[in-house]
Coordinates of C-alpha atoms and ligand atoms in Angstrom, one line a residue:
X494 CA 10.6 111.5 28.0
X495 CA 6.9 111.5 29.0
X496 CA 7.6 113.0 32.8
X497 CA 9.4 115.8 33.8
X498 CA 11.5 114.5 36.9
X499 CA 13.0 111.4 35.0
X500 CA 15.4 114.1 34.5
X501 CA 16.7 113.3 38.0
X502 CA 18.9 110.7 36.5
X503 CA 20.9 113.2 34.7
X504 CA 23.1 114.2 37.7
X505 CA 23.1 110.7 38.4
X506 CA 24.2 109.6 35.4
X507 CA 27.4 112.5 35.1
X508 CA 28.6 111.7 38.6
X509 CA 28.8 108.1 38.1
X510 CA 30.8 108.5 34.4
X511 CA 32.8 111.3 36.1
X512 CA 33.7 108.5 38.7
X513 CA 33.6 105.5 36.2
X514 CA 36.3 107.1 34.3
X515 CA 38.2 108.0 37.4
X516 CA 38.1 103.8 38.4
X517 CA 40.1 103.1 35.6
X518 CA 42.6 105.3 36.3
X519 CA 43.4 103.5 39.0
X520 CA 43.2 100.2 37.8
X521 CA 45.5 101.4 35.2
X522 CA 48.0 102.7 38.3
X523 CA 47.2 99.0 40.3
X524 CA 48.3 97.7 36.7
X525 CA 50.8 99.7 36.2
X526 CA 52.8 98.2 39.0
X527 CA 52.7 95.0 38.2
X528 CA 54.5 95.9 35.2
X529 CA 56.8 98.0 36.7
X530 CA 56.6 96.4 40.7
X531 CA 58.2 100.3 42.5
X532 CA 55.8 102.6 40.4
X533 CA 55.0 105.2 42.6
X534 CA 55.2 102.6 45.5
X535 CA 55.4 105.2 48.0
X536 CA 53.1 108.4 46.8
X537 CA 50.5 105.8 46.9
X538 CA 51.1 102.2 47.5
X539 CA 49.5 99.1 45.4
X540 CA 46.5 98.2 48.4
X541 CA 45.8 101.8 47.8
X542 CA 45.4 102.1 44.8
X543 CA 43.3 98.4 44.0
X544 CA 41.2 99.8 47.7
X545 CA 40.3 102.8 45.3
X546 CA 39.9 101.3 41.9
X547 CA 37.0 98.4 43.4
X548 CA 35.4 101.4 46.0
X549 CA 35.1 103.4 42.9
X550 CA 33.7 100.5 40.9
X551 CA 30.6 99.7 43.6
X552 CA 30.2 103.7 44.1
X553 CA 29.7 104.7 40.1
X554 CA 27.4 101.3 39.9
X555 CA 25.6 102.0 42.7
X556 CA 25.0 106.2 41.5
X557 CA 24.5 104.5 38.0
X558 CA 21.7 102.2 40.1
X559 CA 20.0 105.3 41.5
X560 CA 20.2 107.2 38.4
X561 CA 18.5 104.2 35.8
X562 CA 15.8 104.0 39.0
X563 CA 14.6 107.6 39.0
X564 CA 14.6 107.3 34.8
X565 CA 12.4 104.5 34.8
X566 CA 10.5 104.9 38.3
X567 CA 8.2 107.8 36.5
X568 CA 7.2 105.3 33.6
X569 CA 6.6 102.4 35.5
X570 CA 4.7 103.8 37.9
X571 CA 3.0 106.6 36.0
X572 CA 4.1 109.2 39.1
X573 CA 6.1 111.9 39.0
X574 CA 9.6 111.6 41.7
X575 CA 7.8 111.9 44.8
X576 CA 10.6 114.6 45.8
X577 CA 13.0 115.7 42.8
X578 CA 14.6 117.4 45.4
X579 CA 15.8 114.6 48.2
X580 CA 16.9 112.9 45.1
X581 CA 19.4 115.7 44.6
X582 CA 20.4 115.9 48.1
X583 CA 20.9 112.5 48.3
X584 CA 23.5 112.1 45.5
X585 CA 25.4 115.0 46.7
X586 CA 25.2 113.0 50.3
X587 CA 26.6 109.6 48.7
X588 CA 29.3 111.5 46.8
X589 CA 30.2 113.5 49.6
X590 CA 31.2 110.0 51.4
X591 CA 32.5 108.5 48.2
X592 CA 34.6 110.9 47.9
X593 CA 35.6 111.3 51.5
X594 CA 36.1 107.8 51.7
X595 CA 38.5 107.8 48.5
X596 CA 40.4 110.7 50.1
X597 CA 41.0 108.8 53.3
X598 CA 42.2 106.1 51.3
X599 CA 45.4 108.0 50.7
X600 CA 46.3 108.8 54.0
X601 CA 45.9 105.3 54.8
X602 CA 42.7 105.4 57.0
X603 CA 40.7 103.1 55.8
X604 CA 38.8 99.4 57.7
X605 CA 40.5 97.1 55.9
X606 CA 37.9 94.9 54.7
X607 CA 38.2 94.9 51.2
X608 CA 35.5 96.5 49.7
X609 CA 34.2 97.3 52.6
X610 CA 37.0 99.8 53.5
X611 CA 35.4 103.1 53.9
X612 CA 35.5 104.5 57.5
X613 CA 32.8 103.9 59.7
X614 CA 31.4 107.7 59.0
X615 CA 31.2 107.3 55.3
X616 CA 29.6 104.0 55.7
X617 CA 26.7 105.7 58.1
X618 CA 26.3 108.6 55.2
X619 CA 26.3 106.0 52.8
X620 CA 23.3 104.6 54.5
X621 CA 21.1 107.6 55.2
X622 CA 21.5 108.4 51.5
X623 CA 20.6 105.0 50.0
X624 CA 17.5 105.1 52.6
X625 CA 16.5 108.7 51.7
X626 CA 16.7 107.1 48.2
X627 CA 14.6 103.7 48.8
X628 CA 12.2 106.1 50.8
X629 CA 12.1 108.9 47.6
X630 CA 11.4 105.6 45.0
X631 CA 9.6 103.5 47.0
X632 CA 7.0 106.2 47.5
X633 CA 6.6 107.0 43.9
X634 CA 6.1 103.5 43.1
X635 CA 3.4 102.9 46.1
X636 CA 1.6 106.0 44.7
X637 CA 1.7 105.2 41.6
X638 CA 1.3 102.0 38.9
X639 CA 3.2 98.8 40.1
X640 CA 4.3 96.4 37.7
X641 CA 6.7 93.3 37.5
X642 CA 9.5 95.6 36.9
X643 CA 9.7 98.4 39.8
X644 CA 8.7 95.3 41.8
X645 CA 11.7 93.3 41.1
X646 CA 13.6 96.4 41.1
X647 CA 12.6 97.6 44.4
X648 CA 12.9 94.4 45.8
X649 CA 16.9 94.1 44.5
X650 CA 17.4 97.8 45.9
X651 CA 15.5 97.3 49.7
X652 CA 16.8 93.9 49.6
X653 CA 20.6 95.3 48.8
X654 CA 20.6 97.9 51.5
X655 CA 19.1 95.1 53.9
X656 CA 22.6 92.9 53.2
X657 CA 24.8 96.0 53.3
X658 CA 24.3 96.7 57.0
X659 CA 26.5 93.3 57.8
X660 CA 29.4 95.9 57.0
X661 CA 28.9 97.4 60.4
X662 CA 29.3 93.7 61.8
X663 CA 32.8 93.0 62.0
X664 CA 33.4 89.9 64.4
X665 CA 37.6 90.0 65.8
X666 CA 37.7 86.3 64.6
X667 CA 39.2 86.1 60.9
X668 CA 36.9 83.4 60.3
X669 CA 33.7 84.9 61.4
X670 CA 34.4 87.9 59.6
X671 CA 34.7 86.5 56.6
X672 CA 31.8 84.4 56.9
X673 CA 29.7 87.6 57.6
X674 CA 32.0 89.5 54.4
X675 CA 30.9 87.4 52.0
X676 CA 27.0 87.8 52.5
X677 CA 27.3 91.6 51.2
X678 CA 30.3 90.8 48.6
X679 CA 28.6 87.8 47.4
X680 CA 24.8 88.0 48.0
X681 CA 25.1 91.4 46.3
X682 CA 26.6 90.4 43.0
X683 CA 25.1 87.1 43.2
X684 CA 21.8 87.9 44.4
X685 CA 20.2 91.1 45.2
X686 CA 21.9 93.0 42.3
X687 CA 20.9 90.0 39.9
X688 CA 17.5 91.0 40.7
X689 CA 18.2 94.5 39.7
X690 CA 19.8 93.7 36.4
X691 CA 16.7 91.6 35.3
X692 CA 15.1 94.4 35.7
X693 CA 16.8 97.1 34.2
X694 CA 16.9 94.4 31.4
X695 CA 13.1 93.7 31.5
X696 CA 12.7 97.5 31.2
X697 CA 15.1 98.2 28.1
X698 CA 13.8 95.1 25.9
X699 CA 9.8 96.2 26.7
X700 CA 10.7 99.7 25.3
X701 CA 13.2 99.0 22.6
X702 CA 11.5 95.4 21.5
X703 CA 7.5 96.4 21.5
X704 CA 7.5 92.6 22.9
X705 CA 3.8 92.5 25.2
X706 CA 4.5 93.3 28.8
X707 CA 2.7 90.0 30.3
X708 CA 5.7 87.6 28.4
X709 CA 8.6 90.3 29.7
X710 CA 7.5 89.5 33.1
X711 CA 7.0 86.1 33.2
X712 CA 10.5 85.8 32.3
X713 CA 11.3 88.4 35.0
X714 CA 9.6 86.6 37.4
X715 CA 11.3 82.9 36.3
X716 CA 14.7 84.8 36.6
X717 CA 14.3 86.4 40.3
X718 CA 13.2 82.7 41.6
X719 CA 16.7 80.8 40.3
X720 CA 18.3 83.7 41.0
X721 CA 17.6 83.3 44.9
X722 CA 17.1 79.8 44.6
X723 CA 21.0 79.5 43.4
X724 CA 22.5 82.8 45.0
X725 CA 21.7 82.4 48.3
X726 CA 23.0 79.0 49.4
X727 CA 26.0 79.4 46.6
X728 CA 28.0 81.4 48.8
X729 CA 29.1 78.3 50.2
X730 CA 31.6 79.0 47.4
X731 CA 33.5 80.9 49.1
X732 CA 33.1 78.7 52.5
X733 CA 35.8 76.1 51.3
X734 CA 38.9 77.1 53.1
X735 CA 37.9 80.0 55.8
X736 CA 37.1 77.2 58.8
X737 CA 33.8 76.4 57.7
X738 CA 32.6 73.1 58.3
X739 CA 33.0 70.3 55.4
X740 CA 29.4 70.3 54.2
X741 CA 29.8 73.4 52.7
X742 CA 32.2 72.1 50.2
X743 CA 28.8 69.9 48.3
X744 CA 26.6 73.1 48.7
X745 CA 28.8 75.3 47.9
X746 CA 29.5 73.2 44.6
X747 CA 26.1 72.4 43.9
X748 CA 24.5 75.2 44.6
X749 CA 27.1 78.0 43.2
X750 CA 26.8 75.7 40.0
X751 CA 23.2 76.3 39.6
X752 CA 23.8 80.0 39.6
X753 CA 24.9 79.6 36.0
X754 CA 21.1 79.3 35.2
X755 CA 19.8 82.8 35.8
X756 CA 22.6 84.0 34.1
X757 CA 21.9 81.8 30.7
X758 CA 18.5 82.6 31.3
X759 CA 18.9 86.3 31.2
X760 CA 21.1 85.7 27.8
X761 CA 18.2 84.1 26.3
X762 CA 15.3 85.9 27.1
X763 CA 17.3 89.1 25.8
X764 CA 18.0 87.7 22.7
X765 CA 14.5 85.9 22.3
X766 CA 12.9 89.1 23.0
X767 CA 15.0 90.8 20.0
X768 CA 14.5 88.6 17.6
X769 CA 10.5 88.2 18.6
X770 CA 9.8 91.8 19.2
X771 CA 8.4 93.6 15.7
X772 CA 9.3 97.7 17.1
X773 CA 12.7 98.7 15.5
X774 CA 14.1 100.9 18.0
X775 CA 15.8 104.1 16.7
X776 CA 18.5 103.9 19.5
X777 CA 20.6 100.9 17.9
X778 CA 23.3 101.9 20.7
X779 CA 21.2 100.9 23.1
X780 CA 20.0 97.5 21.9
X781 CA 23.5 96.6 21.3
X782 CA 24.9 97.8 25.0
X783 CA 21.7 95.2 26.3
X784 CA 22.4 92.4 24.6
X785 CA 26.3 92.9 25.2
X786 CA 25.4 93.1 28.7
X787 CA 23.2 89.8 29.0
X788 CA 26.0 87.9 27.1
X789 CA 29.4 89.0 28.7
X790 CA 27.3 88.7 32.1
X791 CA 26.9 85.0 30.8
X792 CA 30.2 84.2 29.9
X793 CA 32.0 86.5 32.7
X794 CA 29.6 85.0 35.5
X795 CA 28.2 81.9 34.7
X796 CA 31.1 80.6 32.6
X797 CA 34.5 82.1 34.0
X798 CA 32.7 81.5 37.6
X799 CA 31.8 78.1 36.9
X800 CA 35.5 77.5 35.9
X801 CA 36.2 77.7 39.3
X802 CA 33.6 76.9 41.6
X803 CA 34.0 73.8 42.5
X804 CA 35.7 72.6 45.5
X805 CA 38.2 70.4 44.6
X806 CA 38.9 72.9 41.5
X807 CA 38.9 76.0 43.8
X808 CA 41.1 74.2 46.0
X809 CA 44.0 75.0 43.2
X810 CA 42.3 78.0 41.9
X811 CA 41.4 79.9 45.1
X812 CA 43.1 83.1 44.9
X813 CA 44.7 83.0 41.7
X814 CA 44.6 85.3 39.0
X815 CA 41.8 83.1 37.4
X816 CA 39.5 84.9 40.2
X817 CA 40.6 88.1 38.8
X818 CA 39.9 87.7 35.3
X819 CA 36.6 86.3 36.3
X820 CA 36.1 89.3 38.8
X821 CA 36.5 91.6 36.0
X822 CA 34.2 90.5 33.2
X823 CA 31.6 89.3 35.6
X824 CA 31.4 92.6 36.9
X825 CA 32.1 94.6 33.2
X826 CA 29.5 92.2 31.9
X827 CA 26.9 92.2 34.5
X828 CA 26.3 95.5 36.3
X829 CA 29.0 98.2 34.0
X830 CA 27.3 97.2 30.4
X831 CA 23.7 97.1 31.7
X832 CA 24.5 100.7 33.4
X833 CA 25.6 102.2 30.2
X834 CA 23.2 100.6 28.2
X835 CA 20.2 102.8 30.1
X836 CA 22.7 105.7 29.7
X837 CA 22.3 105.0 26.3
X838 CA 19.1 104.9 26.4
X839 CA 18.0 107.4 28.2
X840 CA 20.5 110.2 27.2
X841 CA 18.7 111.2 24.2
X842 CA 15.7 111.6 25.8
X843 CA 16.9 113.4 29.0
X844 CA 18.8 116.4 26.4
X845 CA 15.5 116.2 24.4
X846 CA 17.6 115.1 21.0
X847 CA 17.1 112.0 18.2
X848 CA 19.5 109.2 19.2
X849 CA 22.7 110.8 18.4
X850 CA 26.5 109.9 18.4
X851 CA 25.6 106.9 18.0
X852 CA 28.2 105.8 15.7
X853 CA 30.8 106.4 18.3
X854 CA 28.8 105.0 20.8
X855 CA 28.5 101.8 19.1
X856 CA 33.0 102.1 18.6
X857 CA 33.4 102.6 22.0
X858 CA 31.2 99.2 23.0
X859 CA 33.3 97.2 20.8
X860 CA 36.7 98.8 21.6
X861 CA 35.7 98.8 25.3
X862 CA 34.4 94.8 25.1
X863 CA 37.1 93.2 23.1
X864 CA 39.8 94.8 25.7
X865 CA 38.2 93.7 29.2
X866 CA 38.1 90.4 26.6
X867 CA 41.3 90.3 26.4
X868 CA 42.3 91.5 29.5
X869 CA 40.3 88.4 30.3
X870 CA 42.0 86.2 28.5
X871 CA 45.5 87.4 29.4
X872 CA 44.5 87.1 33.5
X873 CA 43.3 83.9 33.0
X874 CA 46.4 82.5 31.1
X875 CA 48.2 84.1 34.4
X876 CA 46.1 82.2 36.4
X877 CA 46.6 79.0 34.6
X878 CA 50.3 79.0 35.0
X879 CA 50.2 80.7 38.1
X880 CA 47.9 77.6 39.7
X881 CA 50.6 75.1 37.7
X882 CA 53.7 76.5 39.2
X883 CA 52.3 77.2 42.8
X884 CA 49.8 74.9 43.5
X885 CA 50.8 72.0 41.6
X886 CA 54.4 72.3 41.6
X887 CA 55.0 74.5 44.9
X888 CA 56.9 76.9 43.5
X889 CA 57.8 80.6 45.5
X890 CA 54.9 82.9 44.9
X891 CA 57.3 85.8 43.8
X892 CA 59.5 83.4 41.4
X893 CA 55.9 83.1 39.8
X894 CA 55.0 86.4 39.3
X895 CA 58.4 86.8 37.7
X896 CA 57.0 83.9 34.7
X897 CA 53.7 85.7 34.7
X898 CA 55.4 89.4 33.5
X899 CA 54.1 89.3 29.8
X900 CA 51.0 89.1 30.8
X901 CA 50.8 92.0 33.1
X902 CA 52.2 93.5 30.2
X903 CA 49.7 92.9 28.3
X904 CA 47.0 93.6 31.0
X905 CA 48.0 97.0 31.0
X906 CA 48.2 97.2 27.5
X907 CA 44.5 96.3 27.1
X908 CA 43.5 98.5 30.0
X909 CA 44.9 101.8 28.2
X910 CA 42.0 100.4 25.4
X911 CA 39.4 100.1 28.1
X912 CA 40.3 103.5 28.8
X913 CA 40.0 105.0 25.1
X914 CA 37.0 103.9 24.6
X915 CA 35.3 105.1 28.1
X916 CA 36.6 108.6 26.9
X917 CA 34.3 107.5 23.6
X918 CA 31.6 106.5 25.6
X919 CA 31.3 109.6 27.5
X920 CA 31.8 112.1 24.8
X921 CA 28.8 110.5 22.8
X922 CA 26.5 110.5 25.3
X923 CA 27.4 113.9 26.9
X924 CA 29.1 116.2 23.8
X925 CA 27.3 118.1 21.6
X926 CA 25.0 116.4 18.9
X927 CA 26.7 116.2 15.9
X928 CA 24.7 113.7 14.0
X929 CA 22.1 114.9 11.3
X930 CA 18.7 113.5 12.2
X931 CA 18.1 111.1 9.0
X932 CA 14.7 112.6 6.9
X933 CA 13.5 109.2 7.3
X934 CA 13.4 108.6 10.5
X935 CA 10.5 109.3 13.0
X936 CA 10.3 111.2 16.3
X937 CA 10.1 109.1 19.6
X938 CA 6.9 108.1 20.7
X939 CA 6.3 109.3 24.4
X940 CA 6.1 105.2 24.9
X941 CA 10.1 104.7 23.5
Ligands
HEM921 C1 27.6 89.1 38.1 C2 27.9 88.2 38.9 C3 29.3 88.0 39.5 C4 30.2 88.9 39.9 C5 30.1 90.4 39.7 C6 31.3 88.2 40.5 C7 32.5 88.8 41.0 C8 33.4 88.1 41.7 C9 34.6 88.7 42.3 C10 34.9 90.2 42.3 C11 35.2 87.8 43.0 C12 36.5 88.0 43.8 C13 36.1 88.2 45.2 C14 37.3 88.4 46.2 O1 38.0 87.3 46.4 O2 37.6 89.5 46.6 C15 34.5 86.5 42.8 C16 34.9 85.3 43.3 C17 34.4 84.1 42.9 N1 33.3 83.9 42.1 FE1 32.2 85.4 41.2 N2 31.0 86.8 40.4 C18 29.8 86.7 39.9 C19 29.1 85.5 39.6 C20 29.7 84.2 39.9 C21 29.1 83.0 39.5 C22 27.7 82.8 38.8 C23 29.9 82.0 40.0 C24 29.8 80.5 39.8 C25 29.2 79.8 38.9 C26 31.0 82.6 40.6 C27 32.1 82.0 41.2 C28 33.1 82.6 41.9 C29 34.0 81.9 42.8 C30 34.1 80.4 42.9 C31 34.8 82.8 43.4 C32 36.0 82.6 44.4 C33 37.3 82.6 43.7 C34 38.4 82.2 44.6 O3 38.3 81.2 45.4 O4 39.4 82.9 44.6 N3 30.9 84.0 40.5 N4 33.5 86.7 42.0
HEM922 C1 34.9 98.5 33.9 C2 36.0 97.8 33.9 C3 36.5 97.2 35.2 C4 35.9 96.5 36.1 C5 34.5 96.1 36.2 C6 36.9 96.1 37.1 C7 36.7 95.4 38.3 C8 37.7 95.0 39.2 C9 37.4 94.1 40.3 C10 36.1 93.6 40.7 C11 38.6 93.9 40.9 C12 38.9 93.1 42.1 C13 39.2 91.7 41.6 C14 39.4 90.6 42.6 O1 39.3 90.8 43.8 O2 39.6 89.4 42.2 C15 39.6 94.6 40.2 C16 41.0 94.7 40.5 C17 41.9 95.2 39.6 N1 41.7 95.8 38.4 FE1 39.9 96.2 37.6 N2 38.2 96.6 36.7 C18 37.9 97.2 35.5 C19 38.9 97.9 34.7 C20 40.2 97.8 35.0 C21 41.2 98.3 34.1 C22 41.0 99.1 32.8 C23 42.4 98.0 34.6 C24 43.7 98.4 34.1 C25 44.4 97.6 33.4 C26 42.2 97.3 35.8 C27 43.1 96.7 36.7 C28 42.9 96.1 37.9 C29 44.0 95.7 38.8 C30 45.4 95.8 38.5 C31 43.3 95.1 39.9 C32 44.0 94.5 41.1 C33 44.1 93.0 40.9 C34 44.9 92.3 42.0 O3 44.7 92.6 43.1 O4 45.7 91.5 41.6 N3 40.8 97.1 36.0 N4 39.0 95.3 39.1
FE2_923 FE1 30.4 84.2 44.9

């Protein structure tokens, strides 16, 4: 660690686990009663407890954001935090409404919107903080060094906070509402966040690869243009059957398909890079959450959302539990594995130590991969029969979900893995060291 306020990102960092680990909880609960359709149906009901398993999910991502942007903010821009200690008051601000929000939930206030749920107080709190944060980072990076990567990264963070105020628009038709939804729920993911991952990823594979700086962001730059290109006019994917007119059935399927493109281009520049690149890294961990994350965000995005994207496929798909096997790897792949990879990273450096628990680390990405895997796999057999017996065959939705039981068995089953291995995660990169540094290994350079 060459400045002394990327240790901003610590606090960062804990909250998000603290609340990472708390979103799988309640999956595990949303799972649970699928298995077993009255659990604790009225302590807190299923659209409860799926309302605070997603808010959770964008909450910790979005802390997890915040926290890899003050790590690498100081690097990039050769700057110290412009003010280490608005950073502070602006995490306890966002949690404050998280949590708020999340405790709302359960007495049943809440907008509705999914995703978007949070009362109208915690979304205005939400908003000061993510401004006091663009204003804190954007600062240190205008009076400092700028380079390819807090660029892109900026521009994904302004650019995100730009699409999040449609949440306060929230038009009394159905249709218009979800027309306006879906250009935060999809542009995010499918846009402005991509432009975030690229650079997260452009920042881990210059310090862990030793590849030349000019070739990262080239690539960088290639990867924001088809990102736009491709995201913006591929939320006609999701204009098929809300009222929209017809012409958004060939954009939609044109353009949504394009999106794959980023996505396989991420995969192989992060795997070019590794092979290419001549520094061997210390922090193995690390280079193995990366390149896990460009290549489940390949498959989870580009591939399982491909499966589905065009029209006349959607048409029986829409809904399904397809979407939510693809929902969940996109998102593991994409935005959860990058996130923990900089954990990884930067962990060691923040507490000062040699890479360290890095065996375990490295257990709890593959026991933490293989199940959302195969919770992937068992939602998307679901889906399969599901769209057979009620799209194709017309069969009564809750006949269906009687067929489906073994595989919400199994869902949950894999989910209790998911959850094993985040306990892992977190106890290697927060417990005490227990490693032996190896005699042959060399200390960080301030550049690593
Ligand atoms: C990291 C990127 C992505 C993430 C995190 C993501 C996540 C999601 C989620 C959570 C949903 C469900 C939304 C809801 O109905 O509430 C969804 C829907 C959908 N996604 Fe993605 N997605 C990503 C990329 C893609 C890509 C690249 C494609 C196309 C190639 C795609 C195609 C679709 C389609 C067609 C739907 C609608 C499914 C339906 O009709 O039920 N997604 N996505
Ligand atoms: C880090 C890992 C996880 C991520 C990124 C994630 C993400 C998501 C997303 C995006 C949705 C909304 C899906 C949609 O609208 O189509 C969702 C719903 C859900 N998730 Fe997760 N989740 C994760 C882990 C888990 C775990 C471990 C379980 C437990 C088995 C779980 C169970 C559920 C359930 C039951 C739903 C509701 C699905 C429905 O409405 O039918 N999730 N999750
Ligand atoms: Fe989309």
């Amino acid at each position: 660690m060459k400045y002394e306020t990327q240790k901003v990102a610590l606090p960062f960092f804990m909250v998000a686990m603290a609340l990472f680990a708390l979103q799988i909880v309640f999956g595990l609960a949303a799972a649970a009663a699928y298995v077993w359709p009255h659990f604790m149906s009225e302590a807190m009901p299923f659209h409860i407890t799926r309302t605070s398993h997603t808010n959770l999910l964008i909450v910790w991502l979005l802390i997890g954001f915040m926290g890899c942007t003050y790590y690498l903010m100081p690097e990039e821009a050769e700057n110290e935090i412009y003010s280490p200690n608005l950073a502070y008051f602006q995490l306890a601000l966002f949690a404050i409404a998280g949590a708020g929000a999340l405790i709302s939930y359960q007495f049943g206030i809440h907008e509705g919107r999914h995703y978007l749920e949070q009362p109208l107080w915690a979304k205005v709190v939400i908003t000061v903080s993510f401004l006091m944060f663009l204003f804190n980072t954007s600062l240190t990076m205008l009076k400092g060094r700028r380079t390819a990567i807090n660029m892109v990264l900026m521009l994904g963070l302004w650019l995100a906070a730009v699409f999040w105020l449609f949440a306060f628009y929230n038009p009394d038709n159905l249709a218009l509402d979800k027309l306006w939804w879906w250009w935060i729920v999809h542009i995010w993911v499918e846009g402005v966040w991509e432009l975030i991952m690229a650079a997260l990823l452009g920042y881990l594979l210059i310090k862990m690869t030793g590849v030349d700086r000019e070739v990262i962001e080239k690539w960088l730059y290639v990867i924001v243009g088809l990102a736009l290109f491709s995201g913006l006019l591929g939320t006609g994917h999701h204009y098929y059957w809300i009222g929209t007119p017809a012409y958004w059935q060939p954009i939609g399927s044109i353009f949504s398909t394009l999106e794959v493109i980023p996505f396989f281009a991420m995969v192989v520049f992060a795997f070019y890079m590794f092979w290419k690149g001549s520094r061997n890294h210390p922090n193995k961990a690390a280079m193995l959450w990366t390149l896990g994350s460009a290549a489940v965000a390949f498959f989870g995005a580009g591939v399982w959302g491909f499966m589905h994207t065009l029209s006349w496929i959607n048409y029986y798909t829409h809904g399904t539990q397809i979407t939510a096997a693809h929902g969940h790897l996109a998102f593991y792949g994409a935005y959860v594995m990058l996130v923990l990879g900089v954990i990884t990273y930067a962990m060691p450096q923040l507490r000062r130590v040699q890479p360290y628990n890095q065996v375990l680390n490295m257990w709890a990405f593959w026991i933490m991969t293989s199940a959302m895997w195969f919770m992937t796999f068992t939602l998307t057999f679901a889906g399969v029969v599901q769209t057979h017996l009620q799209r194709v065959l017309g069969m009564n939705f809750m006949q269906i979900q009687e067929q489906l039981e073994l595989f919400y068995i199994m869902r949950f089953g894999t989910g209790i893995f998911v959850g094993i291995a985040a306990l892992m995660f977190i106890y290697a990169v927060f417990a005490p060291a227990r490693e032996q540094v190896p005699a042959t290994s060399r200390p960080l350079t301030a550049n690593e």
